[in-house]
Coordinates of C-alpha atoms and ligand atoms in Angstrom, one line a residue:
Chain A
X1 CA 26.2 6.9 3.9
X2 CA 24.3 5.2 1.6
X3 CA 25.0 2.4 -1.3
X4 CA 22.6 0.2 -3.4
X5 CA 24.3 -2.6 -5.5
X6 CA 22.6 -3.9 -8.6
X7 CA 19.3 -3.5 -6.4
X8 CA 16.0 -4.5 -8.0
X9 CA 12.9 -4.5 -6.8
X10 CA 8.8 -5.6 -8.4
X11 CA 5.8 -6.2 -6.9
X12 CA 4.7 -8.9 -8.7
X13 CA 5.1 -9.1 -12.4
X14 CA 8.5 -6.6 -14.2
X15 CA 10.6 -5.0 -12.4
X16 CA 10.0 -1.8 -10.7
X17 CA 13.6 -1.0 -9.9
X18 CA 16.1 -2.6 -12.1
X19 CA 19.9 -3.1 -11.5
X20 CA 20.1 0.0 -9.6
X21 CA 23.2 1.7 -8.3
X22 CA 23.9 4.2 -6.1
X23 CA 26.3 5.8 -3.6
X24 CA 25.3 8.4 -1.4
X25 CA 28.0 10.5 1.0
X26 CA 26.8 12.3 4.0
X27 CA 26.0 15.5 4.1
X28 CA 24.8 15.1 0.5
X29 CA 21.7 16.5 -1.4
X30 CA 20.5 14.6 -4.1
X31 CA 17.3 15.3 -6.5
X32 CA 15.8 12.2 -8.1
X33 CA 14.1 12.8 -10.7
X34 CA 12.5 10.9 -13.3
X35 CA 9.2 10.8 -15.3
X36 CA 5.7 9.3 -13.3
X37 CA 5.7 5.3 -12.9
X38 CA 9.3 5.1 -12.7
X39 CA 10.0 4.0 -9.8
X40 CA 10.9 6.9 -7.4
X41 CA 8.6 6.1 -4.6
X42 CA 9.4 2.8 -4.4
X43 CA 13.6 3.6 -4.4
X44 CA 12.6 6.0 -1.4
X45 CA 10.7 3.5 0.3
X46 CA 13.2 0.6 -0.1
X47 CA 16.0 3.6 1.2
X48 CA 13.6 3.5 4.6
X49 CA 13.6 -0.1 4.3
X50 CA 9.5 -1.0 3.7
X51 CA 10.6 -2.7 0.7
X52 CA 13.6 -5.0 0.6
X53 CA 15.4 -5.5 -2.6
X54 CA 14.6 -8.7 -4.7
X55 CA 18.1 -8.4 -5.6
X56 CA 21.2 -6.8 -5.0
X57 CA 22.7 -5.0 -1.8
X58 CA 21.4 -2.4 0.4
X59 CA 24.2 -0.9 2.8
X60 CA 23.1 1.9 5.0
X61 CA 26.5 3.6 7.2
X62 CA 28.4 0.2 6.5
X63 CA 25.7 -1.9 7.9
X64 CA 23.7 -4.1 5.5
X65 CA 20.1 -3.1 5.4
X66 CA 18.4 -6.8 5.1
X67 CA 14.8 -9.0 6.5
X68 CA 16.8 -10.6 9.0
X69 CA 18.6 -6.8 10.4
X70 CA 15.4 -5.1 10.5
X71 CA 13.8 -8.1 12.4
X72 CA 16.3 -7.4 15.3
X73 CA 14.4 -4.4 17.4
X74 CA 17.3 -2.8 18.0
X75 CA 18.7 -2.5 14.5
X76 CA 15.4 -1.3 13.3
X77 CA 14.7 1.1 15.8
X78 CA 17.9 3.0 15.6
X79 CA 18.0 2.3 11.7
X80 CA 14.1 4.6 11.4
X81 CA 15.4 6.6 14.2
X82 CA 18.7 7.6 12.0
X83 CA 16.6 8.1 8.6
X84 CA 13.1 10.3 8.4
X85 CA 10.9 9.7 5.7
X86 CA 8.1 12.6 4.7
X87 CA 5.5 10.0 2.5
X88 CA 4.1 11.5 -1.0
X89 CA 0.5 10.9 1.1
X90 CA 0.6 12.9 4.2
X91 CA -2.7 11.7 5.3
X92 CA -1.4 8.5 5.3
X93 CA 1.6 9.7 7.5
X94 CA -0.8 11.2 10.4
X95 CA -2.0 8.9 12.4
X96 CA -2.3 11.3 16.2
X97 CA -5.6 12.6 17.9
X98 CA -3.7 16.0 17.6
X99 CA -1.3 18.3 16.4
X100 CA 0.9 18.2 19.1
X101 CA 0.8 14.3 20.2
X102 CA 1.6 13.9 15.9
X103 CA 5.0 15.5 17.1
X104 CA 5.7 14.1 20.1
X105 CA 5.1 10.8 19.0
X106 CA 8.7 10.2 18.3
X107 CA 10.8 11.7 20.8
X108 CA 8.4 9.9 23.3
X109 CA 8.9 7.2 22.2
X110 CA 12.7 7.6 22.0
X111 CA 12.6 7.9 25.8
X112 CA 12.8 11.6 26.4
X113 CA 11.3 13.3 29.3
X114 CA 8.1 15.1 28.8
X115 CA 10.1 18.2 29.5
X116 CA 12.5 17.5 26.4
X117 CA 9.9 16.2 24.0
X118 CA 8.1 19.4 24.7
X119 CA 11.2 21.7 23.3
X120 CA 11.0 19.6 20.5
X121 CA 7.7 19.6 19.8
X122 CA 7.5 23.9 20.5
X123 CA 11.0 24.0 18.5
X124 CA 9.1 22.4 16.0
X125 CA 6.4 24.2 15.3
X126 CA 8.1 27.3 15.5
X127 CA 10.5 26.3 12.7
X128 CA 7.3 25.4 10.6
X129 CA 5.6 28.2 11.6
X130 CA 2.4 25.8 13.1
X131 CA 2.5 26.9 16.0
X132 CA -1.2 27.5 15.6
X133 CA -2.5 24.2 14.7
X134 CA -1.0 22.8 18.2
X135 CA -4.1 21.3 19.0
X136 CA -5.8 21.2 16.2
X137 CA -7.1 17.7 15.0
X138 CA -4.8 16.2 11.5
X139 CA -7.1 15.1 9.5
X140 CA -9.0 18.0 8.8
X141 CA -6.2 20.2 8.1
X142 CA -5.6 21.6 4.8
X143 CA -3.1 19.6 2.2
X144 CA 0.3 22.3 3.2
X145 CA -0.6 22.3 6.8
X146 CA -0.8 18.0 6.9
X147 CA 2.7 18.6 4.8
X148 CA 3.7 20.7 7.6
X149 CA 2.8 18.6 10.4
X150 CA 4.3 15.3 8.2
X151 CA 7.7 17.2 8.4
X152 CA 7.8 18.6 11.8
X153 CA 7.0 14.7 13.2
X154 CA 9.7 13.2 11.1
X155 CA 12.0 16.1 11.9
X156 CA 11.4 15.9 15.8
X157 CA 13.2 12.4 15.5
X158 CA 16.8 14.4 14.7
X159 CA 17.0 11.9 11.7
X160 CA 20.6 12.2 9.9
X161 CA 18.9 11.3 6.6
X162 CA 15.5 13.1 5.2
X163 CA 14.2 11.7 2.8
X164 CA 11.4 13.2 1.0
X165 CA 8.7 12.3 -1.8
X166 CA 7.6 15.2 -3.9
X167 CA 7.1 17.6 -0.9
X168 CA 6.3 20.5 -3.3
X169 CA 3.1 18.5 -4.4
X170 CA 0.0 20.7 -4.1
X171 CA 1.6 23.6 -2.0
X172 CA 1.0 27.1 -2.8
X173 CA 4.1 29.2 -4.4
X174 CA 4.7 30.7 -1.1
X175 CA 4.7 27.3 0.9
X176 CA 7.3 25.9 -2.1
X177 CA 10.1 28.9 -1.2
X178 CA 9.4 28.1 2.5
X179 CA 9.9 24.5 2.4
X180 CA 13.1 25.1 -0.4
X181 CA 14.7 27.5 2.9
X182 CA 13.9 24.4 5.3
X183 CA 15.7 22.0 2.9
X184 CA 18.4 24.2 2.5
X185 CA 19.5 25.2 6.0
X186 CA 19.0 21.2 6.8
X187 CA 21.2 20.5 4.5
X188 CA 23.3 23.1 5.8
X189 CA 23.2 21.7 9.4
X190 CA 24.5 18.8 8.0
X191 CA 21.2 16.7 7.4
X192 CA 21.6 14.3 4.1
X193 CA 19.2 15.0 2.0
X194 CA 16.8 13.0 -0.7
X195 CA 14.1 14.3 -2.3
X196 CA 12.1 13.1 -5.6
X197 CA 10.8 15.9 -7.5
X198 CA 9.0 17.5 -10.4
X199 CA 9.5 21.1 -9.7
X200 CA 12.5 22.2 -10.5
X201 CA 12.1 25.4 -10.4
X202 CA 11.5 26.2 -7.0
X203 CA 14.4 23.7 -5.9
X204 CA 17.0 25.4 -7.4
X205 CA 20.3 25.8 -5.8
X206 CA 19.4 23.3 -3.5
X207 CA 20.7 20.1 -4.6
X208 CA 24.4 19.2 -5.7
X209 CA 23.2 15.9 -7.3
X210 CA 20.8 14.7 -9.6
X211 CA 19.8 10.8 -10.0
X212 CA 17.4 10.4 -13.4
X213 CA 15.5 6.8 -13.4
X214 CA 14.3 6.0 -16.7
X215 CA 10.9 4.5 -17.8
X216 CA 13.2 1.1 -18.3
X217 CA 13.5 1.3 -14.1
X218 CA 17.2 1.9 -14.2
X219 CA 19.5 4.6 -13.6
X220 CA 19.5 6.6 -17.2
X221 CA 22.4 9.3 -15.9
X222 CA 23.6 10.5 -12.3
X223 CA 25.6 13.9 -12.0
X224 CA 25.9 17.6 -10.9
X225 CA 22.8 19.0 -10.8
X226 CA 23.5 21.9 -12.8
X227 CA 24.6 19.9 -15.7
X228 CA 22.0 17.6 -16.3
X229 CA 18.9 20.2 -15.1
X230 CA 20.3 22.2 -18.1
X231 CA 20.7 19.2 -20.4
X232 CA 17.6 19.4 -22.4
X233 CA 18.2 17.6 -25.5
X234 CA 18.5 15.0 -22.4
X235 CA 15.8 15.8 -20.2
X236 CA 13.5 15.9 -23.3
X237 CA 14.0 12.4 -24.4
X238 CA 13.6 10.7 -20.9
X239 CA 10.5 12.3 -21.1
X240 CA 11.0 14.6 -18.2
X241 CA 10.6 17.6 -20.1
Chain B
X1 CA 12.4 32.0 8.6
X2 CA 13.7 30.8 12.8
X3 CA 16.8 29.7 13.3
X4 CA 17.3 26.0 13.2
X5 CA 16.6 24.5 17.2
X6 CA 20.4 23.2 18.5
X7 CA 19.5 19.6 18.6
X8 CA 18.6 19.4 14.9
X9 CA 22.0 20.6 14.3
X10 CA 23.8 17.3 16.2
X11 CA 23.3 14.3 15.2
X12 CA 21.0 12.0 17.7
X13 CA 23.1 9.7 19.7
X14 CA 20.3 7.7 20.4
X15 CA 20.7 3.8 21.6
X16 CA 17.0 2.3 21.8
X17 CA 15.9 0.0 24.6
X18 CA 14.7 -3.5 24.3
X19 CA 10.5 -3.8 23.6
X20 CA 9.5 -6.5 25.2
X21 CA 7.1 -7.7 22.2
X22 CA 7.8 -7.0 18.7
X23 CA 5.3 -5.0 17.7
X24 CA 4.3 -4.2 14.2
X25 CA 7.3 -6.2 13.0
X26 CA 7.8 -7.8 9.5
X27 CA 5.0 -10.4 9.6
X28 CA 2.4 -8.6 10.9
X29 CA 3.1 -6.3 7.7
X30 CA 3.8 -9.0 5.2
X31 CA 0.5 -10.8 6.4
X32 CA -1.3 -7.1 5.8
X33 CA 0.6 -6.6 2.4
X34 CA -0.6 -9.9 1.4
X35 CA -4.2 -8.7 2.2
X36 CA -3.9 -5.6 0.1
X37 CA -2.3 -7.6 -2.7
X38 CA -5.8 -9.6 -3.1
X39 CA -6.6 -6.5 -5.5
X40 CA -9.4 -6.5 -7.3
X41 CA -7.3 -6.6 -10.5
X42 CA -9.5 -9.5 -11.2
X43 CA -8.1 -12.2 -13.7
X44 CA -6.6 -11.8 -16.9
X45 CA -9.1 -13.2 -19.9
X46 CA -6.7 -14.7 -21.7
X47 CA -8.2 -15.1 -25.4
X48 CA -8.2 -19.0 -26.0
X49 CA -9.6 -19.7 -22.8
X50 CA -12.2 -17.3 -22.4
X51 CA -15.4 -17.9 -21.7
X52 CA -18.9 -15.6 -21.2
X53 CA -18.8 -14.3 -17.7
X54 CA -22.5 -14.7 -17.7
X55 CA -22.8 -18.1 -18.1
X56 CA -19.9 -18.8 -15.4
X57 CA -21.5 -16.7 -12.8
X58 CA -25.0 -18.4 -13.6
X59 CA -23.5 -21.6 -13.4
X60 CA -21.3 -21.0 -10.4
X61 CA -25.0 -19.3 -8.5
X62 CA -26.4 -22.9 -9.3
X63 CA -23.6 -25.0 -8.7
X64 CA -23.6 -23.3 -4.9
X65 CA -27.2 -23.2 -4.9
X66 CA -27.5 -27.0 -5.5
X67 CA -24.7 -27.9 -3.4
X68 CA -25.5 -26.2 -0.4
X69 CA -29.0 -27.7 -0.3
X70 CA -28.1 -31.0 -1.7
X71 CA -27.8 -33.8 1.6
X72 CA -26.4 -36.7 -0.2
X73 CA -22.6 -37.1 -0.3
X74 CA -22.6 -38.7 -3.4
X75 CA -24.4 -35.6 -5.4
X76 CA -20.9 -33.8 -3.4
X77 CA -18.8 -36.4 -4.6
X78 CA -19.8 -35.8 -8.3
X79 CA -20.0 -32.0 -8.0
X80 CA -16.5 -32.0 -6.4
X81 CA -15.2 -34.0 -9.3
X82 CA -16.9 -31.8 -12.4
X83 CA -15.1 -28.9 -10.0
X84 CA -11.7 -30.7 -10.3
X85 CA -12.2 -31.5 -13.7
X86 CA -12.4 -27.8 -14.9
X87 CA -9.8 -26.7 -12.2
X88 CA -7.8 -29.3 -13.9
X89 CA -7.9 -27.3 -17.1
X90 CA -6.9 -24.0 -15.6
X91 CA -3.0 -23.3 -15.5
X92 CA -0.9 -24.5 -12.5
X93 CA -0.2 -20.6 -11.3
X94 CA -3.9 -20.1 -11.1
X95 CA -4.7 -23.6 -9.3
X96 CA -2.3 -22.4 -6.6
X97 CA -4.1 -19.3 -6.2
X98 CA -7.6 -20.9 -6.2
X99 CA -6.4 -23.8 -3.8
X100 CA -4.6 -21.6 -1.3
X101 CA -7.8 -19.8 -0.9
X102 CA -9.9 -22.3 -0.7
X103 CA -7.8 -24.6 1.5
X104 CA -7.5 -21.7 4.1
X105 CA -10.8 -21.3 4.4
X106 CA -11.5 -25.0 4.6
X107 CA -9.5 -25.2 7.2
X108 CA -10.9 -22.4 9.3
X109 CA -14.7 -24.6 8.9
X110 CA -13.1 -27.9 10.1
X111 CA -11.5 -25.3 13.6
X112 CA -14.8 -23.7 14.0
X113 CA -16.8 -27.1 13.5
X114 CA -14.7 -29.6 15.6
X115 CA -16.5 -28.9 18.6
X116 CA -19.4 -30.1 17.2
X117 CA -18.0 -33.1 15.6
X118 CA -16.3 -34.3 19.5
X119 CA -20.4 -33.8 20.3
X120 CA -21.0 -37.1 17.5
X121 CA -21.9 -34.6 14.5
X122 CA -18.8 -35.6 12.9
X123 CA -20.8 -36.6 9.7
X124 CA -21.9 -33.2 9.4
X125 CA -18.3 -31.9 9.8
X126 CA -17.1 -33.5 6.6
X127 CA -20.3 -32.6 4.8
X128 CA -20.2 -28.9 5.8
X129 CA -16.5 -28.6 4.8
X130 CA -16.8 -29.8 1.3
X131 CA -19.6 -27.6 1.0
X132 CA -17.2 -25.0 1.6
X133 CA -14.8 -26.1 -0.1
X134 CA -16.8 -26.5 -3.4
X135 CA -18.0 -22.9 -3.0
X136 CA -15.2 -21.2 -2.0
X137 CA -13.0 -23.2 -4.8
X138 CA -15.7 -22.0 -7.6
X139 CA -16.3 -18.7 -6.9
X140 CA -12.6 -17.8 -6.7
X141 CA -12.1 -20.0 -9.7
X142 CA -14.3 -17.3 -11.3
X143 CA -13.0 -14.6 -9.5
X144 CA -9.2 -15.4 -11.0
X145 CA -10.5 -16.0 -14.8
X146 CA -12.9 -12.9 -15.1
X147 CA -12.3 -9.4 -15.2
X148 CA -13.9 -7.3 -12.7
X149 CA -15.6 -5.1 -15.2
X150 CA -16.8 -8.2 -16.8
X151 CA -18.4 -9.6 -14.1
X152 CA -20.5 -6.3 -13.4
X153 CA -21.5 -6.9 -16.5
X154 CA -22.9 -9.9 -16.1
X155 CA -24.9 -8.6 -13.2
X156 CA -26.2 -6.5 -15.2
X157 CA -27.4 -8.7 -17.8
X158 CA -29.2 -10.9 -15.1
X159 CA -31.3 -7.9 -14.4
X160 CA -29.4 -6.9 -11.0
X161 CA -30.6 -4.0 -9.6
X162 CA -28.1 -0.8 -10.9
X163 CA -27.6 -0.1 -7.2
X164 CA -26.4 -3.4 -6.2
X165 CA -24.1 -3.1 -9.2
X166 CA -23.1 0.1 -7.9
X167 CA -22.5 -1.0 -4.5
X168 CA -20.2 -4.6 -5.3
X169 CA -18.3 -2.2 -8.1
X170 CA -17.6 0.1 -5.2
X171 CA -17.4 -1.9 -2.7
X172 CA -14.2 -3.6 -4.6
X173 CA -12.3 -0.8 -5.5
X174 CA -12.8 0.1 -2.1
X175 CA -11.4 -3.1 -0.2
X176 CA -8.1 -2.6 -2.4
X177 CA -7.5 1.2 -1.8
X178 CA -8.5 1.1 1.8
X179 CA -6.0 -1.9 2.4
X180 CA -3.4 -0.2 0.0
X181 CA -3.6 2.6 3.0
X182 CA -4.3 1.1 6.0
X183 CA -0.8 -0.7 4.6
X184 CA 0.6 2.7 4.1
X185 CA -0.3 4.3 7.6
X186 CA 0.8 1.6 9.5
X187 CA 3.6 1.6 7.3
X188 CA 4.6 5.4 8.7
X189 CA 4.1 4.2 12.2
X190 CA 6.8 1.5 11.8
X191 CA 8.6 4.5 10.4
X192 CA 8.1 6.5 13.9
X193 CA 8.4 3.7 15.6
X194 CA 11.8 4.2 17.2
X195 CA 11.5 3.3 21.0
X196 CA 9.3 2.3 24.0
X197 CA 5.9 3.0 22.8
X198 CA 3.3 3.0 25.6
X199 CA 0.2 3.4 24.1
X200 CA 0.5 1.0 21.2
X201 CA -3.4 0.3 21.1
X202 CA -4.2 4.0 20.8
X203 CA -1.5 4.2 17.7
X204 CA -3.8 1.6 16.4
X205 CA -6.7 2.9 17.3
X206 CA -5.6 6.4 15.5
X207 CA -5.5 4.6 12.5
X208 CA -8.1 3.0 12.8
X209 CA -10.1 6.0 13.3
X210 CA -8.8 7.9 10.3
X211 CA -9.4 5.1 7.2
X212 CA -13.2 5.3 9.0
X213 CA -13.1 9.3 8.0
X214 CA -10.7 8.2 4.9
X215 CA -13.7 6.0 3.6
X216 CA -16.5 7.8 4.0
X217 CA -14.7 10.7 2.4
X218 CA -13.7 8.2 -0.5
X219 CA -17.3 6.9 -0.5
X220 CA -18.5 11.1 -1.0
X221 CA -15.5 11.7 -3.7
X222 CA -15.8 8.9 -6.0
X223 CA -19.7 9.4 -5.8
X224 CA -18.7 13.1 -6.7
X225 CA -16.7 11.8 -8.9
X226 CA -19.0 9.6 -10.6
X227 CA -21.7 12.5 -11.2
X228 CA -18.9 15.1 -12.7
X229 CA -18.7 12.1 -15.1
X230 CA -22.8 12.0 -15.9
X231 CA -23.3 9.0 -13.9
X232 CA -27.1 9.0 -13.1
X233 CA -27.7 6.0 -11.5
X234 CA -27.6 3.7 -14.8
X235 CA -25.2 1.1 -15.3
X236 CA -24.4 1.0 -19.4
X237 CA -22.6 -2.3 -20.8
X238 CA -21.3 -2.6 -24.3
X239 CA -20.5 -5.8 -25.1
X240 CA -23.2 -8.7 -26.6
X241 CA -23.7 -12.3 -25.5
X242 CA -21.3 -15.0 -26.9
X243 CA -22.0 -18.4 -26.6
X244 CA -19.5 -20.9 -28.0
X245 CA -18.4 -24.5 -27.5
X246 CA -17.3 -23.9 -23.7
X247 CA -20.1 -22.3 -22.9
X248 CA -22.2 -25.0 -23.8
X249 CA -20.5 -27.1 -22.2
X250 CA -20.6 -26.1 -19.1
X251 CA -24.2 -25.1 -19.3
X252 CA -24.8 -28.5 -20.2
X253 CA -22.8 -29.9 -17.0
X254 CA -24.6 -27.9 -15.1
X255 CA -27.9 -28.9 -16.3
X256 CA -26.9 -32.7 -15.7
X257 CA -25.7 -31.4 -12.0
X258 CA -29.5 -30.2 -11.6
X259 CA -31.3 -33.4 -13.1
X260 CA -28.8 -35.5 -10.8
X261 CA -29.6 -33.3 -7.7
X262 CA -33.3 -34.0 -8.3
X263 CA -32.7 -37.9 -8.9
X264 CA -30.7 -38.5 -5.6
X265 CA -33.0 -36.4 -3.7
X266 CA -36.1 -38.8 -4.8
Ligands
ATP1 N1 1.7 -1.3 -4.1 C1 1.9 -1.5 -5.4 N2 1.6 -2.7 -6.0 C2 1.8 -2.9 -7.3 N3 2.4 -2.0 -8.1 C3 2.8 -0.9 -7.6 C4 2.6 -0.5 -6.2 N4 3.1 0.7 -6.0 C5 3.6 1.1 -7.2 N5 3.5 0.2 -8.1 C6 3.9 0.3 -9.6 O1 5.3 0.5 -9.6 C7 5.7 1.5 -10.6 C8 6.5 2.6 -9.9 O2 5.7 3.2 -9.0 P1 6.2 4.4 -8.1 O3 5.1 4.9 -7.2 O4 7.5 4.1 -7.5 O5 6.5 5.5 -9.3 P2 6.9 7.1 -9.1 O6 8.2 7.2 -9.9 O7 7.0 7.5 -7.7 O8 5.8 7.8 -9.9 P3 5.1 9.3 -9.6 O9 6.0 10.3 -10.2 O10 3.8 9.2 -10.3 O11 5.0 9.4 -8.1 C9 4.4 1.9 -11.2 O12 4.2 1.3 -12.4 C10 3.3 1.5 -10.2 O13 2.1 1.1 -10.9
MG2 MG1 5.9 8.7 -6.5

């Protein structure tokens, strides 16, 4: 589904990304993981093409990913269509009067009547459990609830791919075993799934693969999950641990 | 936790329609990302070629000073050259930067002022621009050698007000982080951007609306901030005065720049 060749990326001086390789088969659920300042952000933004690679090859479904493919509307469109992305920021993610026009955003936009859009936009909530804050006004929401709100817009677009950065930041124990059960039964329906991380311990059992970036910007070790969450010795010198 | 809705569970076959304009596409955000890349990392002081902050912004105040009252083309001429002169000295990354600058901006004056010069002011038109162009070039040539903190600093040692100090310290942290997110919203609009959007104005205007809230809150926090750190309203610098062979050099240019404005002007 999705493959980066010797992809690297800076913004200016050094290399943010470095020689990075990757392949990604649908239906996966891959952790990245890797210590602050490595690069994790900007491998999930260059995934949802806001970045280009400096270098190297970005193929999404056997389509190259390039300046030229995402100028073409068409390309684009259906490219963000097939691949959500829930930002690190959600504040900078809501950008609706309310609630409910955050959500419908999408599906409008894909062309759905009003009377579709709506299902989606209940459906939703309802899955989120925000059905409350339907017309309440984004930016004054609290941190979980903006979280909530982020997810529910991207996930009213049906995206094949979710990609997510650090979703567990700043929610409350209860709001990380919720949004573990939503990853989960996404994953389970089918929905690829990429999610940096720090908190492993409420993402257990979710996530078949782990990717480990290094502070050098490359790839230090991709593998089972299992295996390399419960490598230590390893985990402590990539200073993860 | 509720079942998953039935249409998550397919995968979208979605075909999007032709837009008639391509909105928000790549070089509306590569002219924005450009925008928010002017960060207020300041220059690097490199440590041969550094010289007192102080002295350049004093010199650069008088330079402009001079050269925007100054009518005579030759008193231009010769502050454009000493300008060229110590551009000449910088390194050929850093001339780019300074010139690109400089040159747009030049070019804007000479769009805004044509109309005049098809009235017969067209004397005036040159004039004007190279006064532009002279202050523009210097005060980005200082912008690109001097460290932000560095030239607070030097506010502060020419007896600026602590507010003022306050307010050009925040307001350049500000223009970076509110660019670095008006990049970032309009970034997750692209994102959602998937189809026919109607209201493409009221998008913008969304966004518009929440960096206002997003900067007055970052105006409160960091003033918050500021106080949890002791900050009373007193600006503290360490560092003493040094004056070396550049320095006096270029105090000394710009003393013969002030005797030579008063000579032409008599
Ligand atoms: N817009 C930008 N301009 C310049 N440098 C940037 C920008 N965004 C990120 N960087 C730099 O790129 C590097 C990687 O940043 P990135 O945000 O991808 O890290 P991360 O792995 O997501 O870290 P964290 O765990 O803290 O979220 C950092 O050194 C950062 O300073
Ligand atoms: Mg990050």
């Amino acid at each position: 589904m999705i493959q980066l060749s010797g992809v690297s990326y800076s913004y200016g001086e050094g290399d943010v990304l470095s020689q990075i390789d990757i392949a990604i088969p649908r239906g996966e659920a891959v952790a990245i993981i890797g210590p602050n300042g490595c690069g994790k952000s900007t491998l999930l933004k260059l995934l949802n093409g806001i970045v280009l690679p400096r270098e190297g090859r970005y193929v999404f479904d056997g389509e190259e990913v390039s300046a030229a493919r995402l100028n073409q509307p068409l390309f684009a469109k259906r490219f963000h269509q097939r691949i959500g992305f829930l930002f690190q920021n959600s504040d900078a993610q809501l950008f609706c009067p309310v609630v409910h026009d955050e959500i419908a955003f999408g599906p409008r936009q894909m062309g759905l009547s009003e009377e579709a859009v709506d299902r989606r936009v209940e459906d939703c909530l309802q899955l989120l459990g925000i059905g409350k804050l339907r017309s309440r006004v984004p930016y004054h929401l609290s941190e979980g609830e903006k979280r909530k709100v982020a997810l529910a817009s991207v996930l009213a677009l049906n995206p094949e791919v979710l990609v997510l950065d650090e979703p567990m930041n700043g929610l409350d124990p209860r709001m990380k075993h919720f949004l573990r059960e939503i990853i989960l039964s996404l994953n389970e329906s089918g929905k690829t799934i990429l999610c940096s991380t720090h908190d492993f311990k409420y993402i257990d059992g979710v996530f078949r693969t782990a990717l480990v970036l290094g502070e050098d910007h490359r790839v230090a070790r991709s593998g089972p999950y299992h295996e390399i969450i419960h490598d230590k010795t390893f985990l402590r010198a990539q200073n993860i641990l | 936790m509720q079942p998953m809705p039935e249409w998550l569970l397919k995968d979208e076959q979605y075909l999007p329609h032709r837009d008639r304009e391509a909105f928000l596409n790549r070089s509306i955000l590569s002219f924005l990302s450009v925008l928010s890349k002017g960060r207020p990392r300041g220059g690097k002081e490199e440590g041969r070629g550094r010289m007192e902050p102080l002295v350049k912004v004093l010199a650069v105040f008088t330079a402009i000073l001079l050269v925007s009252l100054t009518r005579s083309p030759s008193f231009l001429a010769m502050a454009g050259t000493g300008l060229l002169v110590v551009l000449s000295l910088q390194s050929g990354e850093r001339i780019a930067t300074v010139l690109k600058t400089s040159l747009a901006v030049a070019v804007f004056t000479v769009l805004i002022l044509l109309p005049s010069a098809f009235w017969g002011h067209g004397s005036s038109l040159v004039m004007i621009t190279a006064k532009v162009l002279i202050s523009v070039t210097s005060v980005k040539l200082v912008a690109v050698t001097t460290e932000w903190a560095s030239i607070s600093g030097a506010f502060k040692r020419l007896g600026a007000p602590d507010l003022f100090i306050l307010v050009f310290d925040i307001a350049l942290k500000y223009i970076t982080l509110l660019g670095e997110f008006a990049l970032t919203m309009l970034y997750a609009l692209k994102l959602r951007s998937v189809g026919r959007n109607a209201g493409k104005t009221t998008s913008l205007a969304g966004i518009a609306g929440t960096l206002f809230l997003k900067s007055k809150e970052m105006a409160e926090e960091m003033y918050a901030a500021m106080e949890c750190r002791g900050f009373t309203g007193e600006y503290h610098v360490g560092r003493m005065l040094r004056l070396g062979f550049r320095e006096v050099t270029l105090g000394t240019a710009i003393v013969l720049l002030v005797v030579t404005f008063y000579f032409v002007r008599a």
